[in-house]
């Protein structure tokens, strides 16, 4: 009798396991058949595996080469590609307009929920997803980015730029200009956002906050992937418990530092003209807490330093690889001023070729390479003539839009002249480095001012030479939300020839 019941229990287990296996396999098979044939996105071209599973997308994202992979897919499948079961990538000028400036709002996806300060229940202008709340934030913060504010801030910016320019010839041979630009733009934004410099330009080592910021962005990529696999995500979170705790602690100390800096700036009655000069004027009246202000200023540092540095590094790399273009730019800069002191925000506005160089640098290597995800509104909407159901995650892939031969002739060649109307056949609107619409870059004018000032001052004073000519700017890059760019060592000499 006892033996019989053991046998019975054993069989029950075997039957249960079999049933469980059959149910799992059936649900996977049904899911695959549904995703490939009946899902509302089934007619959109793309790899079959990506249509049925988030594994390929996660692999591309964590692998660091996602923009290049998505671009390959666009070249193969065309301007619209299903890159994950519920996710569609576009690479056309029309898609920029439809997704980011549509009359019906495509809100930011939950990718943005994991931003810094989220653990404290506060969103910043970058991470706030609700249009109405965001619009109020943007309205309040816009006074810090107005033309008037920018004019006032220029002196502070120029101080950091001059320090950077004067130190350039003294840098050791192994010094990395890519990182150098990051230190400079980091100091500029730190100065404007918190009223005191991080001192990164003078420091021989990268400022620890930069490492934390980059770590947080990697964490963002990981969080995005974990969200795609809720069950496996829980197990991975458990296994990587210590690493995740360490990253969270670093982000937390970053947040503490931002709060402390904002508090210090509030108590100091400073004559310096920075972002907070305008924002503190009506902070109390508008009911903006210190925590909220710290969330904004901390995200200004993330959004405003690395992107601007990337544009500078890319422009420098391509100028050094293209001596003819460098000579043309030197000609423009060195014939436009009588002295270094004449170089300022206003006087650099007339440098047409410089502007074209910067636009071309941001086309060939968009400073924000991550395709910023939006949600198609309830009821569905059309993007570039394709109707998509509500809830679909959608974006324009910046790298692919910039590098598709359907948008730009000779897309891999650095040709500033395309921005001067000297090259027809390009669809210039297909590249949007600052994005568009109500969530487009609030710091665009500031970013452009920095690019003009820094480039003009460096080119006015020095001749640069690339030490390591084997760098492949795209091939040696990784992407973890922002670019991890190649190291760029340069020889810096006081300028020898005047090019008129
Ligand atoms: C070359 C330089 C820059 C580039 C290429 C750039 C690019 C961008 C892009 C593509 C976005 C949209 C992001 C999204 O949709 O998730 C954005 C947003 C933003 N940028 Fe920039 N940016 C630059 C410089 C700056 C600077 C100097 C600041 C100064 C603080 C700044 C602050 C911001 C902020 C706060 C947002 C969020 C705006 C909102 O959602 O209302 N950016 N930027």
Short mmCIF file of C-alpha atoms and ligand atoms in Angstrom, two decimals:
data_model
loop_
_atom_site.label_atom_id
_atom_site.label_comp_id
_atom_site.label_asym_id
_atom_site.label_seq_id
_atom_site.Cartn_x
_atom_site.Cartn_y
_atom_site.Cartn_z
CA UNK A 1 0.00 0.00 0.00
CA UNK A 2 2.84 2.33 1.00
CA UNK A 3 4.74 1.41 -2.21
CA UNK A 4 1.64 2.13 -4.27
CA UNK A 5 1.17 5.61 -2.84
CA UNK A 6 4.87 6.43 -3.43
CA UNK A 7 4.45 5.31 -7.04
CA UNK A 8 1.26 7.36 -7.32
CA UNK A 9 2.97 10.48 -5.88
CA UNK A 10 5.89 10.00 -8.29
CA UNK A 11 3.54 9.74 -11.26
CA UNK A 12 1.65 12.79 -10.12
CA UNK A 13 4.88 14.74 -10.10
CA UNK A 14 5.82 13.47 -13.54
CA UNK A 15 2.37 14.35 -14.95
CA UNK A 16 2.47 17.80 -13.36
CA UNK A 17 5.95 18.48 -14.76
CA UNK A 18 4.83 17.28 -18.19
CA UNK A 19 1.71 19.44 -18.08
CA UNK A 20 3.74 22.44 -16.97
CA UNK A 21 6.24 21.88 -19.82
CA UNK A 22 3.41 21.50 -22.37
CA UNK A 23 1.71 24.68 -21.08
CA UNK A 24 4.98 26.65 -21.22
CA UNK A 25 5.90 25.46 -24.71
CA UNK A 26 2.33 26.07 -25.96
CA UNK A 27 2.26 29.58 -24.57
CA UNK A 28 5.64 30.32 -26.19
CA UNK A 29 4.43 28.87 -29.50
CA UNK A 30 1.13 30.79 -29.33
CA UNK A 31 3.05 33.95 -28.49
CA UNK A 32 5.37 33.45 -31.46
CA UNK A 33 2.48 32.75 -33.86
CA UNK A 34 0.57 35.78 -32.53
CA UNK A 35 3.56 38.13 -32.73
CA UNK A 36 4.48 37.06 -36.25
CA UNK A 37 0.99 36.92 -37.75
CA UNK A 38 -1.72 38.66 -35.72
CA UNK A 39 0.02 41.40 -33.70
CA UNK A 40 -0.94 44.89 -34.99
CA UNK A 41 2.76 45.43 -35.83
CA UNK A 42 3.05 42.10 -37.69
CA UNK A 43 3.17 43.78 -41.11
CA UNK A 44 6.15 45.97 -40.18
CA UNK A 45 9.42 44.56 -41.51
CA UNK A 46 12.26 43.49 -39.26
CA UNK A 47 14.10 40.42 -37.97
CA UNK A 48 11.70 37.60 -37.03
CA UNK A 49 13.46 36.97 -33.72
CA UNK A 50 13.11 40.65 -32.73
CA UNK A 51 9.37 40.47 -33.51
CA UNK A 52 8.86 37.62 -31.06
CA UNK A 53 11.33 38.40 -28.28
CA UNK A 54 13.12 41.25 -26.53
CA UNK A 55 16.33 39.22 -26.43
CA UNK A 56 17.90 40.63 -29.64
CA UNK A 57 17.20 44.26 -28.68
CA UNK A 58 18.59 43.73 -25.17
CA UNK A 59 21.67 42.05 -26.59
CA UNK A 60 22.30 45.00 -28.97
CA UNK A 61 21.73 47.56 -26.20
CA UNK A 62 23.94 45.92 -23.58
CA UNK A 63 26.55 45.07 -26.22
CA UNK A 64 27.25 48.77 -26.73
CA UNK A 65 26.81 48.87 -30.53
CA UNK A 66 23.05 49.41 -30.71
CA UNK A 67 23.00 52.51 -33.00
CA UNK A 68 25.10 50.68 -35.59
CA UNK A 69 22.97 47.54 -35.39
CA UNK A 70 19.73 49.52 -35.78
CA UNK A 71 21.29 51.31 -38.74
CA UNK A 72 22.17 47.96 -40.38
CA UNK A 73 18.55 46.92 -39.90
CA UNK A 74 17.29 50.12 -41.57
CA UNK A 75 19.63 49.56 -44.49
CA UNK A 76 18.25 46.05 -44.84
CA UNK A 77 14.53 46.59 -44.15
CA UNK A 78 13.92 50.25 -45.01
CA UNK A 79 12.85 53.39 -43.11
CA UNK A 80 10.58 51.58 -40.63
CA UNK A 81 11.74 48.54 -38.65
CA UNK A 82 10.14 46.49 -35.86
CA UNK A 83 13.11 46.16 -33.51
CA UNK A 84 11.28 44.48 -30.60
CA UNK A 85 7.78 42.96 -30.22
CA UNK A 86 6.17 46.31 -29.32
CA UNK A 87 8.82 48.71 -30.59
CA UNK A 88 9.33 50.45 -33.91
CA UNK A 89 12.29 52.48 -35.18
CA UNK A 90 12.12 55.08 -37.97
CA UNK A 91 14.95 56.95 -39.70
CA UNK A 92 13.23 59.65 -41.77
CA UNK A 93 12.81 63.43 -41.53
CA UNK A 94 9.01 63.03 -41.44
CA UNK A 95 9.22 60.68 -38.46
CA UNK A 96 11.09 63.31 -36.42
CA UNK A 97 8.20 65.73 -36.99
CA UNK A 98 5.41 63.19 -36.45
CA UNK A 99 6.80 61.65 -33.25
CA UNK A 100 8.34 64.65 -31.54
CA UNK A 101 6.15 67.58 -32.70
CA UNK A 102 2.86 65.88 -33.49
CA UNK A 103 -0.28 67.78 -32.50
CA UNK A 104 -1.19 64.69 -30.43
CA UNK A 105 1.45 64.24 -27.75
CA UNK A 106 3.58 61.14 -27.88
CA UNK A 107 4.66 61.08 -24.22
CA UNK A 108 8.05 59.83 -23.06
CA UNK A 109 8.09 56.08 -22.38
CA UNK A 110 8.71 54.54 -18.95
CA UNK A 111 12.40 54.33 -19.87
CA UNK A 112 12.63 57.77 -18.21
CA UNK A 113 11.16 56.57 -14.89
CA UNK A 114 14.53 55.34 -13.63
CA UNK A 115 16.15 58.81 -13.73
CA UNK A 116 18.13 60.25 -10.84
CA UNK A 117 16.06 61.51 -7.85
CA UNK A 118 13.26 59.08 -8.85
CA UNK A 119 13.99 57.12 -5.64
CA UNK A 120 13.19 60.31 -3.69
CA UNK A 121 9.86 60.70 -5.46
CA UNK A 122 10.96 63.68 -7.53
CA UNK A 123 11.20 64.03 -11.30
CA UNK A 124 13.32 66.53 -13.16
CA UNK A 125 12.57 68.35 -16.41
CA UNK A 126 14.27 65.45 -18.21
CA UNK A 127 12.47 62.57 -16.49
CA UNK A 128 8.97 64.08 -15.96
CA UNK A 129 6.63 62.25 -18.36
CA UNK A 130 3.31 64.02 -17.77
CA UNK A 131 2.95 66.80 -20.41
CA UNK A 132 1.16 69.28 -18.13
CA UNK A 133 3.59 68.92 -15.23
CA UNK A 134 6.53 69.06 -17.64
CA UNK A 135 5.17 72.20 -19.34
CA UNK A 136 5.04 73.99 -15.96
CA UNK A 137 8.59 72.92 -15.16
CA UNK A 138 9.84 74.04 -18.55
CA UNK A 139 8.10 77.38 -18.24
CA UNK A 140 9.71 77.97 -14.83
CA UNK A 141 13.19 76.88 -15.97
CA UNK A 142 13.15 78.75 -19.28
CA UNK A 143 14.22 81.99 -17.56
CA UNK A 144 17.64 80.39 -16.94
CA UNK A 145 18.05 79.69 -20.69
CA UNK A 146 16.72 82.93 -22.19
CA UNK A 147 18.89 85.14 -24.44
CA UNK A 148 19.18 87.62 -21.59
CA UNK A 149 20.37 84.91 -19.17
CA UNK A 150 22.80 83.56 -21.76
CA UNK A 151 24.34 87.02 -22.22
CA UNK A 152 24.77 87.31 -18.49
CA UNK A 153 26.31 83.84 -18.22
CA UNK A 154 28.88 84.33 -20.98
CA UNK A 155 31.59 85.77 -18.69
CA UNK A 156 31.49 82.69 -16.47
CA UNK A 157 31.64 80.39 -19.48
CA UNK A 158 34.57 82.30 -20.99
CA UNK A 159 36.56 81.97 -17.75
CA UNK A 160 36.47 78.17 -17.95
CA UNK A 161 37.18 78.20 -21.68
CA UNK A 162 40.24 80.45 -21.25
CA UNK A 163 41.58 78.28 -18.45
CA UNK A 164 41.21 75.21 -20.66
CA UNK A 165 42.79 76.91 -23.69
CA UNK A 166 45.78 78.22 -21.70
CA UNK A 167 46.49 74.81 -20.18
CA UNK A 168 46.36 72.95 -23.53
CA UNK A 169 50.08 73.17 -24.46
CA UNK A 170 51.13 71.99 -20.98
CA UNK A 171 49.21 68.73 -21.11
CA UNK A 172 51.29 65.52 -21.08
CA UNK A 173 51.68 63.61 -24.37
CA UNK A 174 49.34 60.88 -23.19
CA UNK A 175 46.56 63.32 -22.29
CA UNK A 176 43.19 62.52 -23.83
CA UNK A 177 41.52 65.50 -25.51
CA UNK A 178 38.19 63.62 -25.62
CA UNK A 179 38.19 63.49 -21.81
CA UNK A 180 39.62 67.03 -21.69
CA UNK A 181 36.55 68.41 -23.46
CA UNK A 182 34.35 66.51 -20.98
CA UNK A 183 36.17 68.17 -18.06
CA UNK A 184 35.70 71.59 -19.64
CA UNK A 185 31.99 71.29 -20.39
CA UNK A 186 31.48 69.68 -16.98
CA UNK A 187 33.10 72.68 -15.28
CA UNK A 188 31.02 75.10 -17.34
CA UNK A 189 27.73 73.43 -16.43
CA UNK A 190 28.78 72.90 -12.81
CA UNK A 191 29.54 76.59 -12.58
CA UNK A 192 26.19 77.56 -14.08
CA UNK A 193 24.08 74.97 -12.27
CA UNK A 194 25.54 75.21 -8.78
CA UNK A 195 27.39 78.50 -8.68
CA UNK A 196 30.78 76.90 -8.08
CA UNK A 197 33.25 75.11 -10.32
CA UNK A 198 34.03 71.41 -10.05
CA UNK A 199 37.70 72.25 -10.75
CA UNK A 200 37.86 69.42 -13.28
CA UNK A 201 39.95 71.34 -15.85
CA UNK A 202 42.91 71.70 -13.50
CA UNK A 203 42.60 68.22 -12.06
CA UNK A 204 44.88 65.52 -13.56
CA UNK A 205 42.20 62.85 -13.07
CA UNK A 206 38.61 62.84 -14.34
CA UNK A 207 36.22 64.20 -11.72
CA UNK A 208 34.58 61.30 -9.80
CA UNK A 209 31.12 62.69 -10.55
CA UNK A 210 31.65 62.02 -14.25
CA UNK A 211 32.32 58.35 -13.54
CA UNK A 212 29.16 58.21 -11.41
CA UNK A 213 27.11 59.86 -14.17
CA UNK A 214 28.39 57.38 -16.74
CA UNK A 215 27.75 54.55 -14.28
CA UNK A 216 24.18 55.77 -13.79
CA UNK A 217 23.62 55.78 -17.54
CA UNK A 218 24.90 52.20 -17.79
CA UNK A 219 22.54 51.40 -14.94
CA UNK A 220 19.74 52.98 -17.04
CA UNK A 221 20.53 50.57 -19.90
CA UNK A 222 20.45 47.62 -17.49
CA UNK A 223 17.18 48.76 -15.90
CA UNK A 224 15.61 49.09 -19.36
CA UNK A 225 16.63 45.55 -20.23
CA UNK A 226 15.46 44.14 -16.89
CA UNK A 227 12.03 45.75 -17.41
CA UNK A 228 11.69 43.80 -20.63
CA UNK A 229 11.97 40.48 -18.75
CA UNK A 230 9.98 40.95 -15.52
CA UNK A 231 10.53 37.41 -14.11
CA UNK A 232 14.14 36.96 -15.19
CA UNK A 233 14.70 40.59 -14.10
CA UNK A 234 13.79 39.71 -10.52
CA UNK A 235 16.28 36.82 -10.49
CA UNK A 236 19.05 38.95 -12.05
CA UNK A 237 18.36 41.73 -9.53
CA UNK A 238 18.74 39.16 -6.76
CA UNK A 239 21.98 37.73 -8.21
CA UNK A 240 23.49 41.19 -8.91
CA UNK A 241 22.23 42.51 -5.58
CA UNK A 242 25.61 43.91 -4.45
CA UNK A 243 26.55 45.54 -7.77
CA UNK A 244 23.11 47.18 -8.02
CA UNK A 245 23.33 48.33 -4.38
CA UNK A 246 26.75 49.90 -5.09
CA UNK A 247 25.47 51.73 -8.18
CA UNK A 248 22.38 52.94 -6.29
CA UNK A 249 24.57 54.13 -3.41
CA UNK A 250 26.79 56.07 -5.85
CA UNK A 251 23.76 57.69 -7.46
CA UNK A 252 22.46 58.48 -3.97
CA UNK A 253 25.69 60.23 -2.95
CA UNK A 254 25.58 62.16 -6.22
CA UNK A 255 22.09 63.33 -5.32
CA UNK A 256 23.24 64.29 -1.80
CA UNK A 257 26.04 66.33 -3.34
CA UNK A 258 23.61 68.13 -5.68
CA UNK A 259 21.26 68.97 -2.79
CA UNK A 260 24.16 70.28 -0.69
CA UNK A 261 25.46 72.43 -3.57
CA UNK A 262 22.01 73.92 -4.22
CA UNK A 263 21.50 74.66 -0.51
CA UNK A 264 24.89 76.35 -0.38
CA UNK A 265 24.10 78.41 -3.45
CA UNK A 266 20.75 79.52 -1.98
CA UNK A 267 22.29 80.74 1.28
CA UNK A 268 25.09 82.57 -0.54
CA UNK A 269 24.00 85.90 -1.92
CA UNK A 270 26.10 85.68 -5.07
CA UNK A 271 26.57 88.40 -7.69
CA UNK A 272 27.60 85.63 -10.17
CA UNK A 273 25.25 85.20 -13.08
CA UNK A 274 24.33 81.55 -13.30
CA UNK A 275 21.19 79.43 -13.85
CA UNK A 276 20.11 80.00 -10.26
CA UNK A 277 20.29 83.78 -10.57
CA UNK A 278 17.00 83.71 -12.44
CA UNK A 279 15.51 80.57 -10.88
CA UNK A 280 15.85 81.76 -7.28
CA UNK A 281 13.99 84.99 -8.04
CA UNK A 282 10.60 83.29 -7.94
CA UNK A 283 11.39 79.88 -6.42
CA UNK A 284 9.38 80.37 -3.22
CA UNK A 285 6.46 82.01 -4.99
CA UNK A 286 6.31 79.12 -7.47
CA UNK A 287 6.63 76.55 -4.67
CA UNK A 288 9.77 74.86 -6.04
CA UNK A 289 11.49 72.81 -3.31
CA UNK A 290 15.26 72.49 -2.86
CA UNK A 291 14.96 68.80 -3.74
CA UNK A 292 13.15 69.66 -6.98
CA UNK A 293 15.73 72.28 -7.88
CA UNK A 294 18.57 69.83 -7.16
CA UNK A 295 16.91 67.24 -9.44
CA UNK A 296 16.80 69.80 -12.28
CA UNK A 297 20.33 71.12 -11.83
CA UNK A 298 21.77 67.64 -11.44
CA UNK A 299 20.16 66.64 -14.75
CA UNK A 300 21.45 69.82 -16.38
CA UNK A 301 24.93 68.50 -15.64
CA UNK A 302 24.15 65.13 -17.21
CA UNK A 303 22.29 66.55 -20.22
CA UNK A 304 24.58 69.50 -20.88
CA UNK A 305 28.16 68.38 -20.36
CA UNK A 306 28.73 65.08 -22.15
CA UNK A 307 26.66 66.02 -25.24
CA UNK A 308 28.53 69.28 -25.83
CA UNK A 309 31.89 67.55 -25.25
CA UNK A 310 30.97 64.87 -27.78
CA UNK A 311 30.24 67.46 -30.47
CA UNK A 312 33.60 69.16 -29.78
CA UNK A 313 35.59 65.92 -29.81
CA UNK A 314 33.92 64.72 -33.02
CA UNK A 315 34.50 68.03 -34.81
CA UNK A 316 38.16 68.03 -33.73
CA UNK A 317 38.68 64.43 -34.87
CA UNK A 318 37.20 65.04 -38.33
CA UNK A 319 39.06 68.33 -38.75
CA UNK A 320 42.33 66.57 -37.95
CA UNK A 321 41.52 63.80 -40.44
CA UNK A 322 40.62 66.31 -43.16
CA UNK A 323 43.41 68.93 -43.48
CA UNK A 324 41.63 70.78 -46.31
CA UNK A 325 38.58 71.38 -44.14
CA UNK A 326 40.79 72.36 -41.18
CA UNK A 327 42.62 74.90 -43.37
CA UNK A 328 39.33 76.41 -44.48
CA UNK A 329 38.15 76.74 -40.89
CA UNK A 330 41.50 78.17 -39.74
CA UNK A 331 41.18 80.67 -42.60
CA UNK A 332 37.77 81.79 -41.42
CA UNK A 333 38.63 81.99 -37.71
CA UNK A 334 42.04 83.62 -38.09
CA UNK A 335 40.82 86.26 -40.51
CA UNK A 336 37.73 87.21 -38.54
CA UNK A 337 39.36 88.71 -35.45
CA UNK A 338 42.30 90.98 -34.66
CA UNK A 339 43.01 89.39 -31.32
CA UNK A 340 42.00 86.50 -29.06
CA UNK A 341 40.05 88.94 -26.87
CA UNK A 342 37.68 89.73 -29.73
CA UNK A 343 36.38 86.15 -29.72
CA UNK A 344 33.03 86.05 -27.94
CA UNK A 345 29.50 84.74 -28.30
CA UNK A 346 28.33 87.55 -30.57
CA UNK A 347 31.44 87.85 -32.77
CA UNK A 348 31.52 84.08 -33.42
CA UNK A 349 27.96 84.14 -34.72
CA UNK A 350 29.22 85.30 -38.11
CA UNK A 351 31.48 82.24 -38.54
CA UNK A 352 29.43 80.44 -41.19
CA UNK A 353 31.92 77.71 -41.94
CA UNK A 354 32.41 77.00 -38.23
CA UNK A 355 28.66 76.52 -37.85
CA UNK A 356 28.65 74.14 -40.82
CA UNK A 357 31.52 72.14 -39.27
CA UNK A 358 29.67 71.79 -35.98
CA UNK A 359 26.40 70.77 -37.69
CA UNK A 360 28.25 68.19 -39.75
CA UNK A 361 29.98 66.82 -36.63
CA UNK A 362 26.58 66.43 -34.93
CA UNK A 363 25.18 64.75 -38.05
CA UNK A 364 27.95 62.20 -38.50
CA UNK A 365 27.95 61.36 -34.77
CA UNK A 366 24.77 62.60 -33.03
CA UNK A 367 25.82 63.60 -29.49
CA UNK A 368 22.76 61.86 -28.08
CA UNK A 369 22.91 58.54 -29.94
CA UNK A 370 20.16 56.88 -27.93
CA UNK A 371 16.85 56.89 -29.77
CA UNK A 372 14.55 58.68 -27.31
CA UNK A 373 11.47 56.47 -26.87
CA UNK A 374 7.90 57.78 -27.04
CA UNK A 375 4.50 56.10 -26.64
CA UNK A 376 1.92 56.28 -29.43
CA UNK A 377 -1.20 57.92 -27.89
CA UNK A 378 -4.42 56.04 -27.16
CA UNK A 379 -6.41 55.34 -30.32
CA UNK A 380 -3.27 55.14 -32.42
CA UNK A 381 -1.53 57.64 -34.71
CA UNK A 382 0.27 57.75 -38.03
CA UNK A 383 4.01 58.20 -38.23
CA UNK A 384 5.44 58.95 -41.67
CA UNK A 385 2.31 57.49 -43.23
CA UNK A 386 2.24 54.30 -41.14
CA UNK A 387 -0.62 53.84 -38.70
CA UNK A 388 0.57 52.53 -35.33
CA UNK A 389 -1.70 51.32 -32.51
CA UNK A 390 -1.80 53.20 -29.19
CA UNK A 391 0.83 52.01 -26.73
CA UNK A 392 3.49 51.20 -29.35
CA UNK A 393 6.96 52.38 -28.37
CA UNK A 394 8.33 54.46 -31.20
CA UNK A 395 11.33 56.63 -32.04
CA UNK A 396 13.55 58.06 -34.73
CA UNK A 397 17.02 56.50 -34.51
CA UNK A 398 19.38 59.49 -34.66
CA UNK A 399 22.46 57.72 -35.97
CA UNK A 400 20.60 55.84 -38.68
CA UNK A 401 18.63 58.91 -39.81
CA UNK A 402 21.93 60.78 -40.16
CA UNK A 403 23.78 58.02 -41.95
CA UNK A 404 21.21 56.65 -44.36
CA UNK A 405 22.17 57.29 -48.03
CA UNK A 406 18.47 57.94 -48.66
CA UNK A 407 18.86 61.09 -46.51
CA UNK A 408 22.45 62.18 -47.12
CA UNK A 409 24.73 61.66 -50.09
CA UNK A 410 28.08 60.11 -49.09
CA UNK A 411 26.84 59.88 -45.50
CA UNK A 412 30.14 58.57 -44.10
CA UNK A 413 32.11 61.55 -45.51
CA UNK A 414 32.56 64.68 -43.40
CA UNK A 415 31.31 67.46 -45.69
CA UNK A 416 30.50 70.77 -43.91
CA UNK A 417 29.54 72.26 -47.30
CA UNK A 418 26.22 70.38 -47.17
CA UNK A 419 25.13 72.92 -44.56
CA UNK A 420 26.03 75.84 -46.81
CA UNK A 421 23.68 74.91 -49.62
CA UNK A 422 26.61 73.73 -51.76
CA UNK A 423 25.45 70.15 -51.98
CA UNK A 424 22.00 69.33 -53.22
CA UNK A 425 20.18 66.08 -52.62
CA UNK A 426 20.59 65.99 -48.85
CA UNK A 427 17.52 65.95 -46.61
CA UNK A 428 18.97 68.18 -43.90
CA UNK A 429 15.93 67.78 -41.61
CA UNK A 430 16.69 64.08 -41.25
CA UNK A 431 19.27 64.93 -38.62
CA UNK A 432 18.00 66.60 -35.44
CA UNK A 433 20.82 66.60 -32.86
CA UNK A 434 18.78 68.64 -30.37
CA UNK A 435 15.51 66.78 -31.07
CA UNK A 436 12.32 68.79 -31.68
CA UNK A 437 9.18 70.07 -30.03
CA UNK A 438 8.23 70.56 -26.42
CA UNK A 439 10.79 67.99 -25.22
CA UNK A 440 13.58 69.25 -27.49
CA UNK A 441 16.79 70.55 -25.94
CA UNK A 442 16.25 73.53 -23.65
CA UNK A 443 20.02 74.18 -23.62
CA UNK A 444 20.44 74.37 -27.41
CA UNK A 445 21.54 78.03 -27.53
CA UNK A 446 23.90 77.51 -24.61
CA UNK A 447 25.35 74.37 -26.22
CA UNK A 448 25.88 76.17 -29.54
CA UNK A 449 27.49 79.13 -27.77
CA UNK A 450 29.94 76.79 -26.02
CA UNK A 451 30.80 75.04 -29.28
CA UNK A 452 31.50 78.33 -31.08
CA UNK A 453 33.55 79.85 -28.27
CA UNK A 454 35.68 76.80 -27.56
CA UNK A 455 36.36 75.84 -31.17
CA UNK A 456 37.15 79.41 -32.24
CA UNK A 457 39.53 80.01 -29.33
CA UNK A 458 41.38 76.71 -29.77
CA UNK A 459 41.74 77.19 -33.54
CA UNK A 460 42.75 80.84 -33.17
CA UNK A 461 45.62 79.94 -30.87
CA UNK A 462 46.90 76.51 -31.82
CA UNK A 463 47.79 74.07 -34.55
CA UNK A 464 46.73 70.57 -33.55
CA UNK A 465 47.94 67.22 -34.83
CA UNK A 466 46.43 63.80 -34.26
CA UNK A 467 48.99 61.47 -32.64
CA UNK A 468 47.19 58.20 -33.14
CA UNK A 469 45.98 58.16 -36.74
CA UNK A 470 44.53 54.67 -36.50
CA UNK A 471 41.51 55.81 -34.47
CA UNK A 472 38.25 54.80 -36.10
CA UNK A 473 35.69 57.21 -34.59
CA UNK A 474 32.65 55.02 -35.25
CA UNK A 475 34.36 51.64 -35.10
CA UNK A 476 35.99 52.31 -31.72
CA UNK A 477 32.83 53.76 -30.10
CA UNK A 478 30.47 52.12 -27.67
CA UNK A 479 27.01 53.37 -26.72
CA UNK A 480 25.47 53.13 -23.29
CA UNK A 481 22.71 55.74 -23.65
CA UNK A 482 25.55 58.23 -24.31
CA UNK A 483 28.67 57.54 -26.38
CA UNK A 484 31.84 56.10 -24.95
CA UNK A 485 34.18 57.76 -27.38
CA UNK A 486 37.71 56.81 -28.48
CA UNK A 487 40.67 58.33 -26.68
CA UNK A 488 42.21 61.14 -28.77
CA UNK A 489 45.81 62.19 -28.12
CA UNK A 490 46.90 65.37 -29.92
CA UNK A 491 50.07 67.43 -30.32
CA UNK A 492 49.37 71.09 -29.53
CA UNK A 493 51.61 73.85 -30.93
CA UNK A 494 51.22 77.62 -30.81
CA UNK A 495 49.85 78.53 -34.22
CA UNK A 496 52.62 79.04 -36.77
CA UNK A 497 51.00 80.16 -40.00
CA UNK A 498 48.35 82.74 -40.60
CA UNK A 499 45.83 81.54 -43.11
CA UNK A 500 44.03 84.42 -44.75
C1 LIG B 1 25.64 69.93 -28.29
C2 LIG B 1 25.00 69.97 -27.17
C3 LIG B 1 23.67 69.31 -26.87
C4 LIG B 1 22.96 68.38 -27.57
C5 LIG B 1 23.33 67.74 -28.87
C6 LIG B 1 21.74 68.13 -26.82
C7 LIG B 1 20.74 67.24 -27.22
C8 LIG B 1 19.55 67.05 -26.56
C9 LIG B 1 18.51 66.15 -26.97
C10 LIG B 1 18.55 65.27 -28.21
C11 LIG B 1 17.49 66.25 -26.08
C12 LIG B 1 16.17 65.46 -26.07
C13 LIG B 1 16.31 64.31 -25.08
C14 LIG B 1 15.10 63.42 -24.91
O1 LIG B 1 14.14 63.54 -25.66
O2 LIG B 1 15.17 62.56 -24.03
C15 LIG B 1 17.89 67.20 -25.08
C16 LIG B 1 17.13 67.57 -24.01
C17 LIG B 1 17.59 68.38 -22.98
N1 LIG B 1 18.79 69.06 -22.94
FE1 LIG B 1 20.21 69.06 -24.36
N2 LIG B 1 21.74 68.90 -25.70
C18 LIG B 1 22.90 69.65 -25.70
C19 LIG B 1 23.28 70.58 -24.75
C20 LIG B 1 22.57 70.89 -23.63
C21 LIG B 1 22.98 71.85 -22.64
C22 LIG B 1 24.24 72.71 -22.70
C23 LIG B 1 22.05 71.83 -21.66
C24 LIG B 1 22.12 72.69 -20.43
C25 LIG B 1 21.69 72.41 -19.28
C26 LIG B 1 21.03 70.85 -22.03
C27 LIG B 1 19.90 70.52 -21.30
C28 LIG B 1 18.86 69.73 -21.73
C29 LIG B 1 17.65 69.48 -20.98
C30 LIG B 1 17.34 70.03 -19.58
C31 LIG B 1 16.84 68.64 -21.75
C32 LIG B 1 15.45 68.13 -21.42
C33 LIG B 1 14.44 69.10 -22.01
C34 LIG B 1 12.98 68.74 -21.74
O3 LIG B 1 12.64 67.57 -21.65
O4 LIG B 1 12.19 69.68 -21.68
N3 LIG B 1 21.39 70.31 -23.24
N4 LIG B 1 19.15 67.69 -25.40
#
